């Protein structure tokens, strides 16, 4: 009985205490709201856990005649409170999620595409024309320097920039298109508080606004194969000036490549 009591009350409390220490520093516009939601959820669950344990102990130790004074209506009241809390937390979470996943990105958002391939993340910018060139699976040749299989017949592909680093300017929205070539990968940047699956044949969009300059780890949150553990890349958030310089350096030299 004591271990369950301990686990039930201290685990959420511990998680609550340590969440701010163990979590990487938040680096995106929506991150503080997600952190707050997590803390509030943990607080609510801790309170519910402690309350449940108190009721359990009361049920065990109170004399039978005093126990029977708790009318069955209390069960319904407790269930209703729990249901309202759950719906409320879900609504806040859904609302928050929709701001990065379901709403439209700003017109001036940096366009970037991230493709998950066993076991790499490939980054592509559409270039000056702001349009991604077509890709063809049969043209994919990672060893030959074309991991995405850009179609040379499509003029939009001529100025596409393919990189292994995700470089983004600070304080400007980035619209990230997620793709996968082989299996489902999980695009996860803990420091940005963003996690979204990349599914083959089903591109998805998210948009985030980095707010702090620095390097952030990009990892894969789906067990995608034997090399899953080493599937990572870096998000480098730089000043707008540095981003412009980086883009200019990576611009394809000629139109004929
Ligand atoms: Cu993966």
CSV table of C-alpha atoms and ligand atoms in Angstrom, one decimal:
chain,number,residue,atom,x,y,z
A,1,UNK,CA,0.0,0.0,0.0
A,2,UNK,CA,2.7,2.5,0.9
A,3,UNK,CA,4.7,2.1,-2.4
A,4,UNK,CA,1.5,2.7,-4.4
A,5,UNK,CA,0.8,5.8,-2.2
A,6,UNK,CA,4.3,7.0,-2.7
A,7,UNK,CA,4.3,6.4,-6.5
A,8,UNK,CA,0.8,7.9,-6.9
A,9,UNK,CA,1.7,11.2,-5.2
A,10,UNK,CA,5.4,11.7,-5.7
A,11,UNK,CA,5.8,10.7,-9.3
A,12,UNK,CA,3.8,13.6,-10.8
A,13,UNK,CA,5.2,16.0,-8.2
A,14,UNK,CA,8.7,15.0,-9.1
A,15,UNK,CA,8.0,15.3,-12.8
A,16,UNK,CA,6.5,18.8,-12.1
A,17,UNK,CA,9.6,19.8,-10.1
A,18,UNK,CA,12.1,18.5,-12.6
A,19,UNK,CA,10.3,19.5,-15.9
A,20,UNK,CA,11.8,23.0,-15.8
A,21,UNK,CA,15.3,21.6,-15.0
A,22,UNK,CA,15.4,18.8,-17.5
A,23,UNK,CA,13.7,20.4,-20.4
A,24,UNK,CA,16.0,22.2,-22.9
A,25,UNK,CA,15.6,26.0,-22.9
A,26,UNK,CA,12.6,26.9,-25.0
A,27,UNK,CA,13.5,28.6,-28.3
A,28,UNK,CA,10.2,29.2,-30.1
A,29,UNK,CA,7.3,31.5,-29.9
A,30,UNK,CA,4.8,28.8,-28.9
A,31,UNK,CA,7.1,27.0,-26.5
A,32,UNK,CA,6.2,28.9,-23.2
A,33,UNK,CA,2.5,28.1,-23.8
A,34,UNK,CA,3.3,24.4,-24.2
A,35,UNK,CA,5.5,24.4,-21.1
A,36,UNK,CA,2.8,26.1,-19.1
A,37,UNK,CA,0.2,23.6,-20.3
A,38,UNK,CA,2.5,20.7,-19.3
A,39,UNK,CA,3.0,22.2,-15.8
A,40,UNK,CA,-0.7,22.8,-15.3
A,41,UNK,CA,-1.5,19.3,-16.5
A,42,UNK,CA,1.0,17.8,-14.1
A,43,UNK,CA,-0.3,20.0,-11.3
A,44,UNK,CA,-3.8,18.9,-11.9
A,45,UNK,CA,-2.8,15.2,-12.1
A,46,UNK,CA,-0.7,15.5,-8.9
A,47,UNK,CA,-3.7,17.0,-7.1
A,48,UNK,CA,-6.0,14.3,-8.5
A,49,UNK,CA,-3.5,11.6,-7.5
A,50,UNK,CA,-3.2,12.9,-3.9
A,51,UNK,CA,-7.0,13.2,-3.6
A,52,UNK,CA,-7.5,9.7,-4.9
A,53,UNK,CA,-5.0,8.3,-2.4
A,54,UNK,CA,-6.6,10.2,0.5
A,55,UNK,CA,-10.0,8.8,-0.5
A,56,UNK,CA,-8.6,5.3,-0.8
A,57,UNK,CA,-7.0,5.5,2.6
A,58,UNK,CA,-10.2,7.0,4.1
A,59,UNK,CA,-12.1,4.1,2.5
A,60,UNK,CA,-9.7,1.6,4.1
A,61,UNK,CA,-9.5,3.0,7.6
A,62,UNK,CA,-12.8,4.8,8.3
A,63,UNK,CA,-15.3,2.6,10.2
A,64,UNK,CA,-18.0,1.1,8.0
A,65,UNK,CA,-20.9,3.3,9.4
A,66,UNK,CA,-19.0,6.5,8.6
A,67,UNK,CA,-18.1,5.3,5.1
A,68,UNK,CA,-21.7,4.7,4.2
A,69,UNK,CA,-22.4,8.4,4.8
A,70,UNK,CA,-20.6,9.1,1.5
A,71,UNK,CA,-23.5,9.0,-0.9
A,72,UNK,CA,-23.1,7.5,-4.4
A,73,UNK,CA,-23.8,11.0,-5.8
A,74,UNK,CA,-20.1,11.8,-4.9
A,75,UNK,CA,-18.9,9.3,-7.5
A,76,UNK,CA,-20.8,11.1,-10.2
A,77,UNK,CA,-19.6,14.5,-9.0
A,78,UNK,CA,-16.0,13.3,-8.9
A,79,UNK,CA,-16.4,11.8,-12.4
A,80,UNK,CA,-17.9,15.0,-13.7
A,81,UNK,CA,-15.1,17.1,-12.3
A,82,UNK,CA,-12.6,14.8,-13.8
A,83,UNK,CA,-14.3,14.8,-17.2
A,84,UNK,CA,-14.5,18.6,-17.2
A,85,UNK,CA,-10.8,18.9,-16.4
A,86,UNK,CA,-10.0,16.4,-19.2
A,87,UNK,CA,-12.1,18.2,-21.8
A,88,UNK,CA,-10.6,21.6,-20.7
A,89,UNK,CA,-7.0,20.3,-21.0
A,90,UNK,CA,-7.8,18.7,-24.4
A,91,UNK,CA,-9.3,22.0,-25.7
A,92,UNK,CA,-6.3,24.0,-24.6
A,93,UNK,CA,-3.9,21.5,-26.2
A,94,UNK,CA,-5.8,21.3,-29.4
A,95,UNK,CA,-5.9,25.0,-29.7
A,96,UNK,CA,-2.2,25.3,-29.1
A,97,UNK,CA,-1.5,22.5,-31.6
A,98,UNK,CA,-3.6,24.1,-34.3
A,99,UNK,CA,-1.5,27.3,-34.0
A,100,UNK,CA,1.5,25.5,-35.4
A,101,UNK,CA,-0.1,22.8,-37.4
A,102,UNK,CA,-3.5,23.8,-38.8
A,103,UNK,CA,-3.4,27.5,-39.2
A,104,UNK,CA,-1.9,29.2,-42.3
A,105,UNK,CA,1.7,30.3,-42.2
A,106,UNK,CA,2.5,34.0,-42.6
A,107,UNK,CA,3.1,35.1,-46.3
A,108,UNK,CA,6.7,36.1,-45.5
A,109,UNK,CA,7.5,32.8,-43.8
A,110,UNK,CA,10.8,31.1,-44.7
A,111,UNK,CA,9.9,28.1,-46.8
A,112,UNK,CA,11.8,24.9,-46.0
A,113,UNK,CA,11.3,21.2,-46.5
A,114,UNK,CA,12.6,18.4,-44.3
A,115,UNK,CA,12.8,14.9,-45.6
A,116,UNK,CA,13.3,11.9,-43.4
A,117,UNK,CA,15.3,9.0,-44.9
A,118,UNK,CA,16.8,6.0,-43.0
A,119,UNK,CA,18.8,7.5,-41.2
A,120,UNK,CA,19.2,11.1,-42.2
A,121,UNK,CA,17.3,14.4,-42.3
A,122,UNK,CA,17.7,16.3,-45.6
A,123,UNK,CA,16.8,19.9,-45.7
A,124,UNK,CA,15.7,21.7,-48.8
A,125,UNK,CA,15.0,25.4,-49.5
A,126,UNK,CA,13.0,26.3,-52.7
A,127,UNK,CA,15.4,29.0,-53.7
A,128,UNK,CA,14.6,32.4,-55.2
A,129,UNK,CA,11.5,31.2,-57.0
A,130,UNK,CA,10.0,30.0,-53.7
A,131,UNK,CA,8.8,26.8,-55.4
A,132,UNK,CA,10.1,23.3,-54.7
A,133,UNK,CA,11.2,21.4,-57.8
A,134,UNK,CA,9.7,18.0,-58.5
A,135,UNK,CA,11.4,15.0,-57.1
A,136,UNK,CA,11.4,11.5,-58.5
A,137,UNK,CA,12.1,8.3,-56.4
A,138,UNK,CA,14.0,6.7,-59.3
A,139,UNK,CA,16.4,9.7,-59.4
A,140,UNK,CA,17.4,9.4,-55.7
A,141,UNK,CA,21.2,8.9,-55.5
A,142,UNK,CA,22.5,9.8,-52.1
A,143,UNK,CA,26.0,8.5,-52.9
A,144,UNK,CA,26.0,10.6,-56.0
A,145,UNK,CA,25.1,13.8,-54.2
A,146,UNK,CA,21.3,13.9,-54.9
A,147,UNK,CA,19.6,12.3,-51.9
A,148,UNK,CA,16.2,13.8,-52.8
A,149,UNK,CA,16.1,12.9,-56.5
A,150,UNK,CA,15.6,16.4,-57.9
A,151,UNK,CA,14.1,16.3,-61.4
A,152,UNK,CA,16.4,18.3,-63.7
A,153,UNK,CA,13.5,18.6,-66.2
A,154,UNK,CA,11.6,20.8,-63.7
A,155,UNK,CA,12.9,24.4,-63.9
A,156,UNK,CA,11.8,24.9,-60.2
A,157,UNK,CA,14.4,22.4,-59.1
A,158,UNK,CA,17.4,24.4,-60.6
A,159,UNK,CA,17.7,26.8,-57.7
A,160,UNK,CA,16.7,24.4,-54.9
A,161,UNK,CA,19.2,24.3,-52.1
A,162,UNK,CA,19.7,21.0,-50.4
A,163,UNK,CA,21.5,21.0,-47.0
A,164,UNK,CA,22.2,18.8,-44.0
A,165,UNK,CA,21.8,21.7,-41.6
A,166,UNK,CA,18.4,23.4,-41.0
A,167,UNK,CA,19.4,27.1,-40.9
A,168,UNK,CA,16.6,29.5,-39.8
A,169,UNK,CA,16.5,33.2,-39.1
A,170,UNK,CA,15.5,34.3,-35.6
A,171,UNK,CA,12.1,36.0,-35.1
A,172,UNK,CA,10.8,35.1,-38.5
A,173,UNK,CA,8.2,32.4,-39.1
A,174,UNK,CA,9.4,29.3,-40.9
A,175,UNK,CA,6.9,27.0,-42.7
A,176,UNK,CA,8.3,23.5,-42.6
A,177,UNK,CA,7.1,20.9,-45.1
A,178,UNK,CA,7.7,17.4,-43.8
A,179,UNK,CA,8.2,14.4,-46.1
A,180,UNK,CA,9.6,10.9,-45.7
A,181,UNK,CA,11.1,8.6,-48.4
A,182,UNK,CA,10.9,5.2,-46.8
A,183,UNK,CA,9.2,4.8,-43.5
A,184,UNK,CA,7.5,7.0,-40.9
A,185,UNK,CA,10.0,9.3,-39.2
A,186,UNK,CA,9.3,11.6,-36.3
A,187,UNK,CA,10.6,15.1,-36.7
A,188,UNK,CA,11.3,16.2,-33.2
A,189,UNK,CA,13.1,19.4,-32.0
A,190,UNK,CA,12.8,19.4,-28.2
A,191,UNK,CA,14.2,22.9,-27.8
A,192,UNK,CA,11.4,24.2,-30.2
A,193,UNK,CA,8.7,22.0,-28.5
A,194,UNK,CA,7.8,20.6,-31.8
A,195,UNK,CA,7.1,17.0,-32.8
A,196,UNK,CA,5.4,15.9,-36.0
A,197,UNK,CA,5.5,12.7,-38.0
A,198,UNK,CA,6.9,12.6,-41.5
A,199,UNK,CA,4.9,10.0,-43.4
A,200,UNK,CA,5.8,8.7,-46.9
A,201,UNK,CA,3.4,9.9,-49.5
A,202,UNK,CA,1.7,12.3,-47.1
A,203,UNK,CA,3.5,15.6,-46.8
A,204,UNK,CA,2.5,17.7,-43.7
A,205,UNK,CA,3.2,21.3,-42.8
A,206,UNK,CA,4.0,23.0,-39.5
A,207,UNK,CA,5.2,26.5,-38.8
A,208,UNK,CA,7.3,27.7,-36.0
A,209,UNK,CA,8.9,31.0,-35.1
A,210,UNK,CA,12.4,30.6,-33.5
A,211,UNK,CA,13.0,33.3,-30.8
A,212,UNK,CA,16.5,32.5,-29.6
A,213,UNK,CA,19.7,32.3,-31.5
A,214,UNK,CA,21.6,29.0,-31.0
A,215,UNK,CA,21.9,25.3,-32.1
A,216,UNK,CA,19.1,22.9,-31.4
A,217,UNK,CA,19.1,19.1,-31.9
A,218,UNK,CA,16.7,17.6,-34.4
A,219,UNK,CA,16.1,13.9,-33.6
A,220,UNK,CA,13.8,11.2,-34.9
A,221,UNK,CA,11.0,10.2,-32.5
A,222,UNK,CA,9.8,7.2,-34.4
A,223,UNK,CA,11.6,3.9,-34.1
A,224,UNK,CA,12.4,3.8,-37.8
A,225,UNK,CA,15.0,1.0,-38.1
A,226,UNK,CA,18.4,-0.2,-36.9
A,227,UNK,CA,20.0,3.2,-37.3
A,228,UNK,CA,17.2,5.2,-35.6
A,229,UNK,CA,19.5,6.1,-32.7
A,230,UNK,CA,21.9,8.0,-34.9
A,231,UNK,CA,19.2,9.8,-37.0
A,232,UNK,CA,19.8,13.4,-36.0
A,233,UNK,CA,20.5,16.8,-37.5
A,234,UNK,CA,21.0,20.4,-36.3
A,235,UNK,CA,18.7,23.4,-36.4
A,236,UNK,CA,20.8,26.5,-36.4
A,237,UNK,CA,18.9,29.7,-35.5
A,238,UNK,CA,20.9,32.7,-36.6
A,239,UNK,CA,20.3,36.4,-37.0
A,240,UNK,CA,18.4,37.6,-40.1
A,241,UNK,CA,21.7,39.1,-41.5
A,242,UNK,CA,23.6,35.8,-41.0
A,243,UNK,CA,20.7,33.8,-42.6
A,244,UNK,CA,20.8,36.1,-45.7
A,245,UNK,CA,24.6,35.5,-46.0
A,246,UNK,CA,24.2,31.8,-45.6
A,247,UNK,CA,21.5,31.6,-48.2
A,248,UNK,CA,23.6,33.7,-50.7
A,249,UNK,CA,26.6,31.3,-50.1
A,250,UNK,CA,24.4,28.2,-50.8
A,251,UNK,CA,22.8,29.6,-53.9
A,252,UNK,CA,23.5,27.3,-56.8
A,253,UNK,CA,26.3,28.8,-58.9
A,254,UNK,CA,24.7,28.3,-62.3
A,255,UNK,CA,21.2,27.5,-63.6
A,256,UNK,CA,22.5,24.5,-65.5
A,257,UNK,CA,23.1,22.1,-62.6
B,1,LIG,CU1,13.7,8.1,-38.3
